[in-house]
mmCIF file of C-alpha atoms in Angstrom:
data_model
loop_
_atom_site.group_PDB
_atom_site.id
_atom_site.type_symbol
_atom_site.label_atom_id
_atom_site.label_comp_id
_atom_site.label_asym_id
_atom_site.label_seq_id
_atom_site.Cartn_x
_atom_site.Cartn_y
_atom_site.Cartn_z
ATOM 1 C CA UNK C 1 209.134 137.494 73.635
ATOM 2 C CA UNK C 2 206.844 135.412 75.785
ATOM 3 C CA UNK C 3 203.493 136.794 76.822
ATOM 4 C CA UNK C 4 201.886 136.825 80.246
ATOM 5 C CA UNK C 5 201.611 133.366 81.726
ATOM 6 C CA UNK C 6 199.457 132.156 84.591
ATOM 7 C CA UNK C 7 199.568 128.978 86.599
ATOM 8 C CA UNK C 8 197.720 126.814 87.201
ATOM 9 C CA UNK C 9 195.319 127.034 84.292
ATOM 10 C CA UNK C 10 192.650 125.345 86.390
ATOM 11 C CA UNK C 11 192.296 124.944 90.133
ATOM 12 C CA UNK C 12 189.629 123.008 91.990
ATOM 13 C CA UNK C 13 189.506 123.389 95.749
ATOM 14 C CA UNK C 14 187.140 122.868 98.640
ATOM 15 C CA UNK C 15 185.381 125.567 100.576
ATOM 16 C CA UNK C 16 187.586 126.867 103.362
ATOM 17 C CA UNK C 17 190.901 125.982 101.731
ATOM 18 C CA UNK C 18 193.749 128.325 100.849
ATOM 19 C CA UNK C 19 194.833 128.860 97.226
ATOM 20 C CA UNK C 20 197.653 130.646 95.455
ATOM 21 C CA UNK C 21 197.511 131.785 91.853
ATOM 22 C CA UNK C 22 200.680 132.796 90.038
ATOM 23 C CA UNK C 23 201.312 135.347 87.307
ATOM 24 C CA UNK C 24 204.463 135.800 85.224
ATOM 25 C CA UNK C 25 204.289 139.153 83.429
ATOM 26 C CA UNK C 26 206.075 140.165 80.271
ATOM 27 C CA UNK C 27 209.731 140.782 81.044
ATOM 28 C CA UNK C 28 210.431 144.440 81.765
ATOM 29 C CA UNK C 29 206.826 145.407 82.451
ATOM 30 C CA UNK C 30 206.674 147.413 85.653
ATOM 31 C CA UNK C 31 202.881 147.400 86.028
ATOM 32 C CA UNK C 32 200.893 144.285 86.876
ATOM 33 C CA UNK C 33 197.153 143.887 87.382
ATOM 34 C CA UNK C 34 194.813 141.233 88.743
ATOM 35 C CA UNK C 35 191.190 140.915 87.685
ATOM 36 C CA UNK C 36 188.364 138.495 88.401
ATOM 37 C CA UNK C 37 185.870 137.538 85.705
ATOM 38 C CA UNK C 38 182.676 135.771 86.614
ATOM 39 C CA UNK C 39 180.595 134.002 84.006
ATOM 40 C CA UNK C 40 178.859 136.414 81.672
ATOM 41 C CA UNK C 41 180.457 139.501 83.175
ATOM 42 C CA UNK C 42 183.307 141.825 82.405
ATOM 43 C CA UNK C 43 186.606 141.595 84.269
ATOM 44 C CA UNK C 44 186.490 143.168 87.720
ATOM 45 C CA UNK C 45 189.600 145.020 88.850
ATOM 46 C CA UNK C 46 191.248 143.654 91.989
ATOM 47 C CA UNK C 47 194.714 145.162 92.426
ATOM 48 C CA UNK C 48 197.400 147.061 90.532
ATOM 49 C CA UNK C 49 201.148 146.851 91.237
ATOM 50 C CA UNK C 50 203.731 149.378 90.183
ATOM 51 C CA UNK C 51 207.020 147.596 90.741
ATOM 52 C CA UNK C 52 206.933 145.803 94.067
ATOM 53 C CA UNK C 53 204.250 147.920 95.673
ATOM 54 C CA UNK C 54 200.479 147.812 95.418
ATOM 55 C CA UNK C 55 199.564 151.171 93.885
ATOM 56 C CA UNK C 56 195.835 150.478 94.086
ATOM 57 C CA UNK C 57 194.209 147.597 95.969
ATOM 58 C CA UNK C 58 190.747 149.119 96.109
ATOM 59 C CA UNK C 59 189.250 146.218 94.163
ATOM 60 C CA UNK C 60 190.119 143.481 96.629
ATOM 61 C CA UNK C 61 186.720 142.353 97.922
ATOM 62 C CA UNK C 62 187.748 141.584 101.515
ATOM 63 C CA UNK C 63 190.710 140.655 103.681
ATOM 64 C CA UNK C 64 190.672 137.047 102.502
ATOM 65 C CA UNK C 65 192.306 138.269 99.302
ATOM 66 C CA UNK C 66 195.957 139.315 99.255
ATOM 67 C CA UNK C 67 198.563 139.716 96.529
ATOM 68 C CA UNK C 68 202.322 140.146 96.501
ATOM 69 C CA UNK C 69 205.011 140.986 93.996
ATOM 70 C CA UNK C 70 208.204 140.835 96.080
ATOM 71 C CA UNK C 71 210.771 141.321 93.328
ATOM 72 C CA UNK C 72 208.741 143.419 90.939
ATOM 73 C CA UNK C 73 208.209 140.596 88.489
ATOM 74 C CA UNK C 74 206.187 137.483 89.376
ATOM 75 C CA UNK C 75 203.040 138.049 91.393
ATOM 76 C CA UNK C 76 200.976 135.719 93.539
ATOM 77 C CA UNK C 77 197.317 136.203 94.369
ATOM 78 C CA UNK C 78 196.403 134.484 97.625
ATOM 79 C CA UNK C 79 192.908 133.614 98.732
ATOM 80 C CA UNK C 80 192.273 132.400 102.268
ATOM 81 C CA UNK C 81 189.232 130.461 103.480
ATOM 82 C CA UNK C 82 187.843 130.161 99.972
ATOM 83 C CA UNK C 83 184.096 130.441 99.437
ATOM 84 C CA UNK C 84 181.942 129.137 96.604
ATOM 85 C CA UNK C 85 181.413 132.725 95.480
ATOM 86 C CA UNK C 86 185.143 133.018 94.765
ATOM 87 C CA UNK C 87 184.714 130.704 91.785
ATOM 88 C CA UNK C 88 185.689 132.680 88.689
ATOM 89 C CA UNK C 89 188.450 133.145 86.148
ATOM 90 C CA UNK C 90 191.308 135.145 87.617
ATOM 91 C CA UNK C 91 193.105 137.206 85.005
ATOM 92 C CA UNK C 92 196.507 138.802 85.207
ATOM 93 C CA UNK C 93 197.784 141.539 82.917
ATOM 94 C CA UNK C 94 200.925 143.603 82.615
ATOM 95 C CA UNK C 95 201.859 146.868 80.946
ATOM 96 C CA UNK C 96 205.172 148.609 80.384
ATOM 97 C CA UNK C 97 204.642 151.492 82.792
ATOM 98 C CA UNK C 98 201.117 152.208 83.899
ATOM 99 C CA UNK C 99 197.384 152.334 83.470
ATOM 100 C CA UNK C 100 197.243 154.550 80.414
ATOM 101 C CA UNK C 101 199.093 151.923 78.411
ATOM 102 C CA UNK C 102 198.117 148.743 76.680
ATOM 103 C CA UNK C 103 197.623 145.852 79.042
ATOM 104 C CA UNK C 104 198.601 142.394 77.886
ATOM 105 C CA UNK C 105 196.479 139.685 79.415
ATOM 106 C CA UNK C 106 197.309 136.159 80.392
ATOM 107 C CA UNK C 107 195.009 133.212 79.669
ATOM 108 C CA UNK C 108 193.628 133.204 83.204
ATOM 109 C CA UNK C 109 193.282 130.694 86.013
ATOM 110 C CA UNK C 110 189.852 129.101 86.310
ATOM 111 C CA UNK C 111 189.131 128.627 90.014
ATOM 112 C CA UNK C 112 186.319 126.361 91.145
ATOM 113 C CA UNK C 113 185.448 126.206 94.830
ATOM 114 C CA UNK C 114 183.308 123.203 95.726
ATOM 115 C CA UNK I 1 183.411 157.988 90.448
ATOM 116 C CA UNK I 2 184.536 156.396 87.245
ATOM 117 C CA UNK I 3 182.290 153.944 85.437
ATOM 118 C CA UNK I 4 181.618 152.462 82.038
ATOM 119 C CA UNK I 5 178.253 151.557 80.543
ATOM 120 C CA UNK I 6 177.970 149.398 77.474
ATOM 121 C CA UNK I 7 174.518 150.091 76.185
ATOM 122 C CA UNK I 8 173.890 146.759 74.470
ATOM 123 C CA UNK I 9 174.550 143.364 75.971
ATOM 124 C CA UNK I 10 174.119 141.686 72.578
ATOM 125 C CA UNK I 11 174.405 142.968 69.025
ATOM 126 C CA UNK I 12 173.630 140.849 65.980
ATOM 127 C CA UNK I 13 174.589 141.898 62.441
ATOM 128 C CA UNK I 14 174.830 140.249 59.066
ATOM 129 C CA UNK I 15 178.202 139.674 57.466
ATOM 130 C CA UNK I 16 179.219 142.676 55.394
ATOM 131 C CA UNK I 17 177.025 145.182 57.274
ATOM 132 C CA UNK I 18 178.265 147.896 59.662
ATOM 133 C CA UNK I 19 178.948 147.275 63.342
ATOM 134 C CA UNK I 20 178.200 149.751 66.144
ATOM 135 C CA UNK I 21 178.969 148.889 69.762
ATOM 136 C CA UNK I 22 178.088 151.667 72.169
ATOM 137 C CA UNK I 23 179.986 152.772 75.265
ATOM 138 C CA UNK I 24 179.416 155.672 77.650
ATOM 139 C CA UNK I 25 181.775 156.546 80.447
ATOM 140 C CA UNK I 26 181.972 158.778 83.460
ATOM 141 C CA UNK I 27 185.249 160.066 84.835
ATOM 142 C CA UNK I 28 186.461 162.922 86.960
ATOM 143 C CA UNK I 29 188.970 163.933 84.307
ATOM 144 C CA UNK I 30 189.843 163.076 80.708
ATOM 145 C CA UNK I 31 190.608 159.405 80.923
ATOM 146 C CA UNK I 32 192.330 156.954 78.654
ATOM 147 C CA UNK I 33 189.767 154.654 77.060
ATOM 148 C CA UNK I 34 190.210 151.221 75.555
ATOM 149 C CA UNK I 35 188.303 148.584 73.652
ATOM 150 C CA UNK I 36 189.302 144.963 74.212
ATOM 151 C CA UNK I 37 188.025 141.875 72.432
ATOM 152 C CA UNK I 38 187.677 138.396 73.891
ATOM 153 C CA UNK I 39 187.189 135.492 71.524
ATOM 154 C CA UNK I 40 185.792 132.240 72.944
ATOM 155 C CA UNK I 41 188.402 130.419 74.988
ATOM 156 C CA UNK I 42 191.022 133.027 74.192
ATOM 157 C CA UNK I 43 192.631 135.851 76.124
ATOM 158 C CA UNK I 44 191.683 139.523 76.036
ATOM 159 C CA UNK I 45 193.270 141.457 73.202
ATOM 160 C CA UNK I 46 193.522 145.212 72.741
ATOM 161 C CA UNK I 47 191.566 146.557 69.759
ATOM 162 C CA UNK I 48 192.369 150.239 70.190
ATOM 163 C CA UNK I 49 192.970 152.961 72.766
ATOM 164 C CA UNK I 50 192.357 156.681 73.187
ATOM 165 C CA UNK I 51 194.895 158.716 75.139
ATOM 166 C CA UNK I 52 193.937 162.364 74.488
ATOM 167 C CA UNK I 53 195.516 162.662 71.066
ATOM 168 C CA UNK I 54 193.271 162.353 67.995
ATOM 169 C CA UNK I 55 189.613 161.832 68.890
ATOM 170 C CA UNK I 56 189.136 159.298 66.087
ATOM 171 C CA UNK I 57 191.174 156.233 66.897
ATOM 172 C CA UNK I 58 191.927 153.439 64.460
ATOM 173 C CA UNK I 59 192.548 149.940 65.722
ATOM 174 C CA UNK I 60 193.212 146.482 64.456
ATOM 175 C CA UNK I 61 191.009 144.504 62.065
ATOM 176 C CA UNK I 62 189.312 147.595 60.634
ATOM 177 C CA UNK I 63 187.767 148.789 63.900
ATOM 178 C CA UNK I 64 187.737 152.416 64.960
ATOM 179 C CA UNK I 65 186.247 154.470 67.767
ATOM 180 C CA UNK I 66 185.492 158.139 68.263
ATOM 181 C CA UNK I 67 185.948 159.914 71.575
ATOM 182 C CA UNK I 68 183.185 162.480 72.139
ATOM 183 C CA UNK I 69 183.734 164.376 75.350
ATOM 184 C CA UNK I 70 180.464 166.310 75.117
ATOM 185 C CA UNK I 71 178.542 163.034 74.955
ATOM 186 C CA UNK I 72 180.940 161.093 77.210
ATOM 187 C CA UNK I 73 180.907 158.357 74.598
ATOM 188 C CA UNK I 74 183.475 156.099 72.977
ATOM 189 C CA UNK I 75 181.514 153.996 70.479
ATOM 190 C CA UNK I 76 183.231 151.250 68.483
ATOM 191 C CA UNK I 77 182.490 150.882 64.773
ATOM 192 C CA UNK I 78 183.476 148.820 61.777
ATOM 193 C CA UNK I 79 182.195 149.427 58.242
ATOM 194 C CA UNK I 80 181.775 145.790 57.293
ATOM 195 C CA UNK I 81 181.449 142.874 59.695
ATOM 196 C CA UNK I 82 183.293 139.620 59.158
ATOM 197 C CA UNK I 83 182.402 136.250 60.610
ATOM 198 C CA UNK I 84 185.669 136.282 62.587
ATOM 199 C CA UNK I 85 184.500 139.418 64.442
ATOM 200 C CA UNK I 86 182.067 137.363 66.506
ATOM 201 C CA UNK I 87 183.290 137.772 70.081
ATOM 202 C CA UNK I 88 182.752 139.636 73.350
ATOM 203 C CA UNK I 89 183.820 143.296 73.359
ATOM 204 C CA UNK I 90 184.700 145.326 76.429
ATOM 205 C CA UNK I 91 184.998 149.082 76.841
ATOM 206 C CA UNK I 92 187.461 150.121 79.567
ATOM 207 C CA UNK I 93 188.246 153.398 81.330
ATOM 208 C CA UNK I 94 191.782 153.705 82.672
ATOM 209 C CA UNK I 95 190.767 155.496 85.850
ATOM 210 C CA UNK I 96 190.263 152.595 88.213
ATOM 211 C CA UNK I 97 190.538 150.170 85.289
ATOM 212 C CA UNK I 98 186.802 149.738 85.071
ATOM 213 C CA UNK I 99 185.510 147.310 82.459
ATOM 214 C CA UNK I 100 182.039 147.515 81.010
ATOM 215 C CA UNK I 101 179.788 144.484 81.263
ATOM 216 C CA UNK I 102 180.565 143.553 77.681
ATOM 217 C CA UNK I 103 178.725 143.356 74.364
ATOM 218 C CA UNK I 104 178.434 140.030 72.621
ATOM 219 C CA UNK I 105 178.677 140.479 68.862
ATOM 220 C CA UNK I 106 177.064 137.843 66.679
ATOM 221 C CA UNK I 107 177.681 137.860 62.926
ATOM 222 C CA UNK I 108 175.182 136.049 60.733
ATOM 223 C CA UNK I 109 176.202 134.670 57.331
#
């Protein structure tokens, strides 16, 4: 079947604007994860969904970041009042049940805040 | 608190020689541990995972890793490097989904 997809692949925005990043997980995967990867660094955990609920949002850096997964499938990461420091590749992954399992990663959305 | 330390930011080997990428972890209990690989301009791919079964784990493309609880290590090895192994490698602990900073593997012809 299809893998994890993310849209858009690239997003350029201006400081202070609002952005939404979308993730379509593998069908049937109950767990979904968001990460942020800055240049030259490893992915940084942001949030983990189990079904529709956020099981762990301890990685969200501040209240400008928010994510939803209303029907337990597609997820949207929302960033308000973007800052230049938010520029990074945002990765989404899904796994069948939970954290101890293999995560399948999408190609990422490259966000550039000017 | 859980954390992962990859001891080398860059490893360079010659084709056909062994590869060793080192990873140490800290966790409040026996975690699941993973190695992922990221080729340039490609997505992250699982190499192998440890989930409290056999301590020696075999993965794809000839890679393996050994879980050593006494040393809190999960080093990645391969007997003979291939040019296609050149990539960034990440060690991950499941508790908190913490990624290491990564090790860039260069393979010289």
